[in-house]
Amino acid sequence: MRLPEPLLALRNRVLSKPEFQRWASIFPLTRPRAQRRARELFDIVAGFVYSQILQACVQVRLFEILAEGTQSVDELAPRLGLPVEGARRLLRAAASLELAEARGGDRYALGELGAAMVGNPGIAAMVEHHAMAYADLKDPVALLRGELPQRALQGYWAYVGTEAPAAAGEQAVSGYSELMAQSQRLIADDVLDAYSLQGHRCLLDVAGGDGTFLVTAAKRWPHLRVILFDLPAVAERARARFQREGLGDRATAIGGDVRRDPLPEGADVVSLVRVLHDHDDHDAPNFARAACQTLPEGGRLLVAEPMSGTPGAEPIGDAYFGFYLLAMGSGRPRTPAELTEMLLGVGFDRVRQIRTIRPMLTQLLVAQRA
Ligand SMILES: CC(C)=CCC/C(C)=C/CC/C(C)=C/C=C/C(C)=C/C=C/C=C(C)/C=C/C=C(C)/C=C/C=C(C)/C=C/CC(C)(C)O
Ligand SMILES: C[S@@+](CC[C@H](N)C(=O)[O-])C[C@H]1O[C@@H](n2cnc3c(N)ncnc32)[C@H](O)[C@@H]1O
């Protein structure tokens, strides 16, 4: 609920007084909330330190090693490549974050969150590539002022800031394509659970990366034909992937630039998965318009990506992706309402939002062509 202006000003005046903060931390009725808010502020202050502890766990392969079972610090230290004291400090920190679990007697097991990391290798890949994002975020004000022309992330995402992304070679696309393939496993089933492709014949995945999303869709729906469109070097990777998966003539991969080349025809459903948020406001509609133009009347477009303002996950859209994309040099997270307006503006007729099981990672809009 939004407070009226005068009440808001009063609340903020009161909350900013150290005497009130102290009183609220003691008074039994306000104490739990005061402590929770202090802890929340502390977590924001300490976020980078927590992230670096996770980075260290991933680099020394702590979670894979603990997945073998409970071990003592003395046993773990040489396996982690750390001195005993360093290993103990890391394990205590990891246990406090529930990445590991202290078992007594200087022994440690996998924690609940560490176990989740083992099950999702895509998260570890994200953590490792964050080294670039954090280097770019070192001076966030300079970034906001547009004063950092050389950024690691911009070099990593080879299609950003160039008029000719289709010229990118295999080397330039391999890093981000692998990262996207790994993390796509956190996304594809959530989208395919939310929207059934039973009634569709052919799915075109625009900017579909190495084809992980289409392979998942094709395995789930054996009647479905799938077409991938991406930059030539990425489409080449997808072609090889489709062959390895034995999809035969059910799957095609076509290389090109969405802004210059026509999309392949024949699909009755198109997907844009983690694509629109990569592009600035003047450019993102080009992707949606191209999808609309290739669809027949009544065809559907699926837009799946993390969105701004997701209830319960607000900082993931506007803080994490907002600043990640700023460092990358292109795009922004958008609310479902902003995306809906964009889709209606390029010729779609009806747009509805469908619930996904983990909206923090991806939300889903389905648009129908008039
Ligand atoms: C015991 C049981 C059954 C339940 C107990 C309750 C419970 C839930 C306990 C916790 C244990 C548990 C099972 C946890 C499960 C956790 C899971 C599944 C966690 C998943 C986490 C996913 C994360 C942290 C994903 C992170 C993704 C990131 C950081 C993505 C970044 C994406 C980027 C940078 C994309 C860039 C692409 C671009 C350029 C923007 O387009
Ligand atoms: C963030 S990735 C998402 C990949 C995939 N959809 C996924 O979710 O894993 C964005 C993709 O857009 C592709 N891309 C960027 N600009 C493009 C353009 N102008 N034409 C075609 N593909 C493009 C990139 O090569 C990359 O594979």
Coordinates of C-alpha atoms and ligand atoms in Angstrom, one line a residue:
M1 CA 0.0 0.0 0.0
R2 CA 1.3 3.5 -0.9
L3 CA 1.3 5.9 2.0
P4 CA 0.0 9.5 1.3
E5 CA 3.0 12.0 1.0
P6 CA 2.7 13.6 4.5
L7 CA 2.5 10.2 6.2
L8 CA 5.5 9.0 4.2
A9 CA 7.5 12.0 5.2
L10 CA 6.6 11.5 8.8
R11 CA 7.5 7.8 8.7
N12 CA 10.9 8.4 7.1
R13 CA 11.7 11.2 9.6
V14 CA 10.9 8.9 12.5
L15 CA 12.7 5.9 11.1
S16 CA 15.9 7.9 10.4
K17 CA 16.3 8.9 14.1
P18 CA 18.9 6.7 15.9
E19 CA 16.9 7.1 19.2
F20 CA 13.8 5.7 17.5
Q21 CA 15.8 2.8 16.0
R22 CA 17.2 2.0 19.4
W23 CA 13.8 2.2 21.1
A24 CA 12.1 0.0 18.4
S25 CA 14.8 -2.6 18.9
I26 CA 14.0 -2.9 22.6
F27 CA 10.2 -2.4 22.7
P28 CA 8.7 -6.0 22.5
L29 CA 6.0 -5.1 19.9
T30 CA 8.4 -3.5 17.4
R31 CA 11.5 -5.6 18.2
P32 CA 11.1 -8.4 15.7
R33 CA 10.4 -6.1 12.8
A34 CA 13.3 -3.7 13.8
Q35 CA 15.7 -6.7 14.0
R36 CA 14.5 -8.0 10.7
R37 CA 14.9 -4.7 8.9
A38 CA 18.4 -4.2 10.4
R39 CA 19.3 -7.7 9.2
E40 CA 17.9 -6.9 5.7
L41 CA 20.0 -3.7 5.6
F42 CA 23.1 -5.6 6.7
D43 CA 22.6 -8.2 4.0
I44 CA 22.5 -5.5 1.4
V45 CA 25.7 -4.0 2.8
A46 CA 27.4 -7.4 2.9
G47 CA 26.0 -8.8 -0.4
F48 CA 29.3 -8.6 -2.3
V49 CA 31.1 -10.5 0.5
Y50 CA 28.5 -13.3 0.5
S51 CA 28.9 -13.5 -3.3
Q52 CA 32.6 -13.8 -3.1
I53 CA 32.3 -16.6 -0.6
L54 CA 30.1 -18.4 -3.1
Q55 CA 32.6 -17.6 -5.8
A56 CA 35.3 -19.3 -3.7
C57 CA 33.1 -22.3 -3.0
V58 CA 32.5 -22.8 -6.7
Q59 CA 36.2 -22.3 -7.7
V60 CA 37.5 -24.9 -5.2
R61 CA 34.6 -27.2 -6.2
L62 CA 33.4 -27.4 -2.6
F63 CA 29.9 -28.6 -3.4
E64 CA 30.9 -31.5 -5.7
I65 CA 33.4 -32.6 -3.0
L66 CA 30.9 -32.3 -0.1
A67 CA 28.3 -34.2 -2.3
E68 CA 30.4 -37.3 -1.7
G69 CA 29.5 -37.1 2.0
T70 CA 30.5 -35.5 5.4
Q71 CA 34.2 -34.9 5.7
S72 CA 36.5 -33.3 8.3
V73 CA 38.4 -30.0 7.7
D74 CA 41.7 -31.9 7.6
E75 CA 40.4 -34.2 4.9
L76 CA 38.8 -31.4 2.9
A77 CA 41.7 -28.9 3.0
P78 CA 44.1 -30.7 0.5
R79 CA 41.1 -31.6 -1.7
L80 CA 40.1 -27.9 -1.9
G81 CA 43.7 -26.8 -2.5
L82 CA 43.6 -24.6 0.7
P83 CA 45.6 -24.5 3.9
V84 CA 43.7 -26.0 6.8
E85 CA 42.9 -22.6 8.3
G86 CA 41.7 -21.2 5.0
A87 CA 39.5 -24.3 4.5
R88 CA 38.0 -23.9 8.0
R89 CA 37.3 -20.2 7.5
L90 CA 35.6 -20.9 4.1
L91 CA 33.6 -23.8 5.6
R92 CA 32.4 -21.8 8.5
A93 CA 31.3 -19.0 6.2
A94 CA 29.6 -21.4 3.8
A95 CA 27.8 -23.0 6.8
S96 CA 26.5 -19.6 8.0
L97 CA 25.0 -19.1 4.5
E98 CA 23.5 -22.7 4.5
L99 CA 25.7 -23.6 1.6
A100 CA 27.4 -26.2 3.9
E101 CA 26.3 -27.7 7.2
A102 CA 28.4 -28.1 10.3
R103 CA 28.1 -31.6 11.7
G104 CA 30.2 -31.1 14.8
G105 CA 33.8 -32.3 15.5
D106 CA 35.2 -30.0 12.7
R107 CA 33.2 -32.0 10.1
Y108 CA 31.1 -30.5 7.3
A109 CA 28.3 -31.8 5.0
L110 CA 26.5 -30.2 2.1
G111 CA 24.0 -27.6 3.2
E112 CA 20.5 -27.2 1.6
L113 CA 21.6 -24.4 -0.7
G114 CA 24.8 -26.2 -1.6
A115 CA 22.7 -29.2 -2.5
A116 CA 20.6 -27.0 -4.8
M117 CA 23.9 -25.8 -6.5
V118 CA 24.9 -29.4 -7.2
G119 CA 21.5 -30.1 -8.9
N120 CA 21.8 -26.9 -11.1
P121 CA 25.2 -26.6 -12.7
G122 CA 23.9 -23.5 -14.5
I123 CA 24.1 -21.6 -11.3
A124 CA 27.8 -22.3 -10.8
A125 CA 28.4 -21.2 -14.4
M126 CA 26.6 -17.9 -13.6
V127 CA 28.6 -17.5 -10.5
E128 CA 31.9 -17.9 -12.3
H129 CA 31.1 -15.4 -15.1
H130 CA 30.0 -12.9 -12.4
A131 CA 33.7 -12.0 -12.0
M132 CA 33.3 -9.9 -15.1
A133 CA 30.1 -8.3 -13.9
Y134 CA 31.6 -7.4 -10.6
A135 CA 34.7 -5.9 -12.3
D136 CA 32.3 -3.7 -14.4
L137 CA 30.2 -2.8 -11.4
K138 CA 33.3 -1.6 -9.4
D139 CA 32.4 2.1 -10.0
P140 CA 28.6 2.0 -10.3
V141 CA 28.2 5.7 -10.5
A142 CA 30.6 6.0 -13.5
L143 CA 28.5 3.2 -15.1
L144 CA 25.3 5.0 -14.5
R145 CA 26.8 8.2 -16.0
G146 CA 27.9 6.2 -19.1
E147 CA 31.5 6.9 -18.4
L148 CA 32.9 3.4 -18.6
P149 CA 33.5 2.7 -22.3
Q150 CA 35.5 -0.5 -21.8
R151 CA 33.5 -3.2 -20.1
A152 CA 34.3 -6.9 -19.7
L153 CA 30.6 -8.0 -20.1
Q154 CA 30.2 -6.0 -23.3
G155 CA 33.1 -8.0 -24.8
Y156 CA 31.6 -11.2 -23.6
W157 CA 28.2 -10.7 -25.2
A158 CA 29.6 -10.3 -28.8
Y159 CA 26.3 -9.0 -30.3
V160 CA 26.1 -6.0 -28.1
G161 CA 27.1 -2.6 -29.5
T162 CA 27.8 -3.7 -33.0
E163 CA 25.9 -3.0 -36.3
A164 CA 27.0 -6.3 -37.7
P165 CA 26.5 -9.0 -35.0
A166 CA 26.2 -11.7 -37.7
A167 CA 29.9 -11.3 -38.4
A168 CA 30.7 -12.8 -34.9
G169 CA 32.8 -16.0 -35.3
E170 CA 32.7 -19.2 -33.3
Q171 CA 35.2 -18.0 -30.7
A172 CA 33.2 -14.8 -30.0
V173 CA 29.9 -16.7 -29.4
S174 CA 31.1 -19.8 -27.6
G175 CA 31.4 -18.4 -24.1
Y176 CA 27.9 -16.9 -23.9
S177 CA 26.3 -19.7 -25.8
E178 CA 27.6 -22.3 -23.3
L179 CA 26.5 -20.2 -20.4
M180 CA 23.0 -19.8 -21.9
A181 CA 22.8 -23.5 -22.6
Q182 CA 23.6 -24.4 -19.0
S183 CA 21.2 -21.9 -17.5
Q184 CA 18.5 -22.7 -20.0
R185 CA 17.9 -25.9 -18.0
L186 CA 16.5 -23.7 -15.2
I187 CA 14.1 -22.1 -17.7
A188 CA 12.9 -24.5 -20.4
D189 CA 10.7 -26.9 -18.4
D190 CA 9.2 -24.0 -16.5
V191 CA 8.0 -22.4 -19.7
L192 CA 6.9 -25.7 -21.3
D193 CA 5.0 -26.7 -18.1
A194 CA 3.1 -23.3 -18.3
Y195 CA 2.2 -23.4 -22.0
S196 CA 1.2 -26.6 -23.8
L197 CA 2.5 -27.0 -27.4
Q198 CA 0.1 -29.9 -28.0
G199 CA -2.0 -27.9 -30.4
H200 CA 0.9 -26.5 -32.4
R201 CA 2.7 -27.9 -35.4
C202 CA 5.9 -26.0 -35.6
L203 CA 7.9 -23.9 -33.1
L204 CA 10.4 -21.2 -34.3
D205 CA 12.8 -20.1 -31.5
V206 CA 14.1 -16.7 -32.4
A207 CA 17.6 -15.9 -31.0
G208 CA 17.4 -19.5 -29.6
G209 CA 21.0 -20.0 -28.7
D210 CA 22.5 -23.5 -29.0
G211 CA 19.0 -25.1 -29.3
T212 CA 18.6 -26.3 -25.7
F213 CA 15.1 -24.9 -25.4
L214 CA 14.0 -26.5 -28.7
V215 CA 15.6 -29.8 -27.8
T216 CA 13.6 -29.8 -24.6
A217 CA 10.4 -28.9 -26.5
A218 CA 11.0 -31.5 -29.2
K219 CA 11.5 -34.3 -26.6
R220 CA 8.4 -33.3 -24.8
W221 CA 6.2 -33.1 -27.9
P222 CA 7.2 -35.8 -30.5
H223 CA 4.8 -34.4 -33.1
L224 CA 6.4 -30.9 -33.1
R225 CA 8.7 -29.6 -35.8
V226 CA 11.3 -27.0 -34.5
I227 CA 13.2 -24.2 -36.2
L228 CA 16.0 -22.2 -34.6
F229 CA 17.1 -18.7 -35.8
D230 CA 20.2 -17.1 -34.4
L231 CA 23.4 -15.4 -35.5
P232 CA 25.2 -17.7 -38.0
A233 CA 28.0 -18.9 -35.6
V234 CA 25.3 -19.7 -33.0
A235 CA 23.0 -21.4 -35.5
E236 CA 26.0 -23.6 -36.5
R237 CA 26.3 -24.8 -32.8
A238 CA 22.5 -25.5 -32.8
R239 CA 22.8 -27.5 -36.0
A240 CA 25.5 -29.7 -34.5
R241 CA 23.4 -30.1 -31.3
F242 CA 20.3 -31.2 -33.2
Q243 CA 22.3 -33.8 -35.0
R244 CA 23.8 -35.1 -31.7
E245 CA 20.3 -35.3 -30.3
G246 CA 19.2 -37.3 -33.4
L247 CA 16.3 -35.0 -34.2
G248 CA 16.9 -35.6 -38.0
D249 CA 14.6 -33.5 -40.3
R250 CA 12.3 -32.5 -37.4
A251 CA 14.8 -29.7 -36.5
T252 CA 16.4 -27.0 -38.6
A253 CA 18.8 -24.2 -37.6
I254 CA 19.1 -21.0 -39.7
G255 CA 21.7 -18.3 -39.3
G256 CA 21.0 -14.6 -39.7
D257 CA 20.4 -11.2 -38.1
V258 CA 16.9 -10.5 -36.9
R259 CA 17.3 -6.9 -37.8
R260 CA 18.3 -7.5 -41.5
D261 CA 17.2 -11.0 -42.5
P262 CA 13.6 -12.3 -42.8
L263 CA 12.7 -15.0 -40.3
P264 CA 12.0 -18.5 -41.6
E265 CA 8.3 -19.2 -42.4
G266 CA 6.1 -22.1 -41.5
A267 CA 5.9 -21.8 -37.7
D268 CA 2.5 -21.4 -36.0
V269 CA 4.2 -20.5 -32.7
V270 CA 7.3 -18.4 -32.1
S271 CA 9.3 -18.0 -28.9
L272 CA 11.6 -15.2 -27.7
V273 CA 13.3 -16.6 -24.6
R274 CA 15.5 -14.2 -22.7
V275 CA 15.8 -12.0 -25.8
L276 CA 13.8 -8.8 -25.5
H277 CA 15.4 -7.7 -22.2
D278 CA 18.8 -7.7 -24.0
H279 CA 17.7 -4.8 -26.2
D280 CA 17.1 -1.1 -25.8
D281 CA 13.7 0.4 -26.3
H282 CA 14.4 1.5 -29.9
D283 CA 15.5 -2.0 -30.8
A284 CA 13.5 -4.6 -28.8
P285 CA 10.3 -4.0 -30.9
N286 CA 12.2 -5.1 -34.0
F287 CA 12.5 -8.6 -32.6
A288 CA 8.8 -8.7 -31.6
R289 CA 7.7 -7.3 -35.0
A290 CA 9.8 -9.8 -36.9
A291 CA 8.0 -12.6 -34.9
C292 CA 4.6 -11.1 -35.7
Q293 CA 5.3 -10.8 -39.4
T294 CA 6.3 -14.5 -39.8
L295 CA 3.3 -15.8 -37.9
P296 CA 0.0 -16.8 -39.7
E297 CA -3.3 -15.3 -38.5
G298 CA -4.0 -16.7 -35.0
G299 CA -0.4 -17.7 -34.5
R300 CA 1.1 -17.3 -31.0
L301 CA 4.3 -15.7 -29.6
L302 CA 5.8 -16.8 -26.3
V303 CA 7.9 -14.2 -24.5
A304 CA 9.8 -15.8 -21.6
E305 CA 12.3 -13.9 -19.5
P306 CA 12.8 -12.5 -16.0
M307 CA 10.6 -9.4 -15.7
S308 CA 10.6 -6.2 -13.7
G309 CA 8.3 -5.9 -10.6
T310 CA 7.8 -9.7 -10.2
P311 CA 6.0 -10.0 -6.8
G312 CA 8.4 -11.5 -4.2
A313 CA 11.4 -11.1 -6.6
E314 CA 11.5 -7.4 -7.1
P315 CA 15.3 -7.0 -6.6
I316 CA 16.0 -9.8 -9.2
G317 CA 14.4 -7.8 -12.0
D318 CA 15.2 -4.2 -11.2
A319 CA 18.4 -4.5 -9.1
Y320 CA 20.2 -7.6 -10.5
F321 CA 19.1 -7.6 -14.2
G322 CA 18.8 -3.8 -14.2
F323 CA 22.5 -3.4 -13.3
Y324 CA 23.7 -6.5 -15.1
L325 CA 22.2 -5.2 -18.4
L326 CA 23.6 -1.8 -17.7
A327 CA 27.1 -3.2 -17.4
M328 CA 26.4 -5.4 -20.5
G329 CA 25.7 -2.2 -22.4
S330 CA 22.2 -2.9 -23.8
G331 CA 18.6 -3.6 -22.7
R332 CA 16.6 -3.4 -19.5
P333 CA 14.2 -5.6 -17.6
R334 CA 10.5 -4.7 -18.4
T335 CA 7.3 -5.2 -16.5
P336 CA 4.6 -7.5 -18.0
A337 CA 2.6 -4.3 -18.7
E338 CA 5.5 -2.7 -20.6
L339 CA 6.1 -5.8 -22.7
T340 CA 2.3 -6.1 -23.4
E341 CA 2.3 -2.6 -24.7
M342 CA 5.3 -3.3 -26.9
L343 CA 3.6 -6.5 -28.3
L344 CA 0.3 -4.7 -29.0
G345 CA 2.3 -1.9 -30.7
V346 CA 3.9 -4.3 -33.3
G347 CA 0.7 -5.9 -34.3
F348 CA -0.3 -8.6 -31.8
D349 CA -3.9 -8.6 -30.8
R350 CA -4.3 -10.2 -27.4
V351 CA -1.6 -10.7 -24.8
R352 CA -2.1 -12.7 -21.6
Q353 CA 0.3 -13.6 -18.8
I354 CA 0.6 -17.2 -17.7
R355 CA 2.0 -18.3 -14.3
T356 CA 5.3 -20.1 -14.2
I357 CA 6.5 -22.1 -11.2
R358 CA 9.6 -19.9 -10.6
P359 CA 8.6 -16.4 -11.8
M360 CA 11.9 -15.0 -10.4
L361 CA 13.8 -16.8 -13.2
T362 CA 11.2 -16.5 -15.9
Q363 CA 7.7 -15.1 -16.4
L364 CA 5.7 -15.8 -19.5
L365 CA 3.5 -13.8 -21.8
V366 CA 1.5 -15.3 -24.7
A367 CA 0.5 -13.0 -27.5
Q368 CA -1.9 -13.9 -30.4
R369 CA -1.6 -12.5 -33.9
A370 CA -4.8 -11.0 -35.1
Ligands
LIG1 C1 13.5 -30.8 1.6 C2 12.5 -30.2 0.6 C3 12.0 -31.0 -0.5 C4 12.2 -28.9 0.7 C5 12.7 -28.0 1.7 C6 12.5 -26.6 1.4 C7 13.5 -26.1 0.5 C8 13.0 -25.5 -0.8 C9 14.7 -26.1 0.9 C10 15.8 -25.5 0.1 C11 16.6 -26.6 -0.7 C12 16.2 -26.6 -2.1 C13 15.6 -27.8 -2.7 C14 16.4 -25.5 -2.8 C15 16.2 -25.4 -4.2 C16 16.7 -24.3 -4.7 C17 16.7 -24.0 -6.1 C18 16.1 -24.8 -7.1 C19 17.3 -22.8 -6.3 C20 17.5 -22.3 -7.6 C21 18.2 -21.1 -7.7 C22 18.4 -20.5 -8.9 C23 19.3 -19.4 -9.0 C24 20.0 -18.9 -7.8 C25 19.4 -18.9 -10.3 C26 20.3 -17.9 -10.5 C27 20.3 -17.4 -11.9 C28 21.0 -16.4 -12.3 C29 22.0 -15.6 -11.4 C30 20.9 -16.0 -13.6 C31 21.6 -15.0 -14.2 C32 21.3 -14.8 -15.6 C33 22.0 -14.0 -16.4 C34 23.2 -13.2 -16.0 C35 21.5 -13.9 -17.8 C36 22.1 -13.2 -18.7 C37 21.5 -13.2 -20.0 C38 21.2 -11.8 -20.5 C39 22.4 -11.2 -21.2 C40 20.6 -10.9 -19.5 O1 20.2 -12.1 -21.5
LIG2 C1 20.6 -14.0 -23.9 S1 20.8 -15.0 -25.3 C2 19.4 -16.1 -25.1 C3 19.6 -17.4 -25.9 C4 18.4 -18.4 -25.7 N1 17.2 -17.9 -26.2 C5 18.3 -18.8 -24.2 O1 17.4 -18.3 -23.5 O2 19.2 -19.6 -23.8 C6 20.4 -14.0 -26.6 C7 20.6 -14.6 -28.0 O3 20.3 -13.6 -29.0 C8 21.1 -13.8 -30.1 N2 21.1 -12.6 -30.9 C9 21.4 -11.4 -30.5 N3 21.2 -10.5 -31.4 C10 20.7 -11.1 -32.5 C11 20.3 -10.7 -33.8 N4 20.4 -9.4 -34.2 N5 19.8 -11.7 -34.6 C12 19.7 -13.0 -34.2 N6 20.1 -13.4 -33.0 C13 20.6 -12.5 -32.1 C14 22.4 -14.2 -29.5 O4 23.3 -14.8 -30.4 C15 22.0 -15.1 -28.3 O5 22.0 -16.4 -28.7

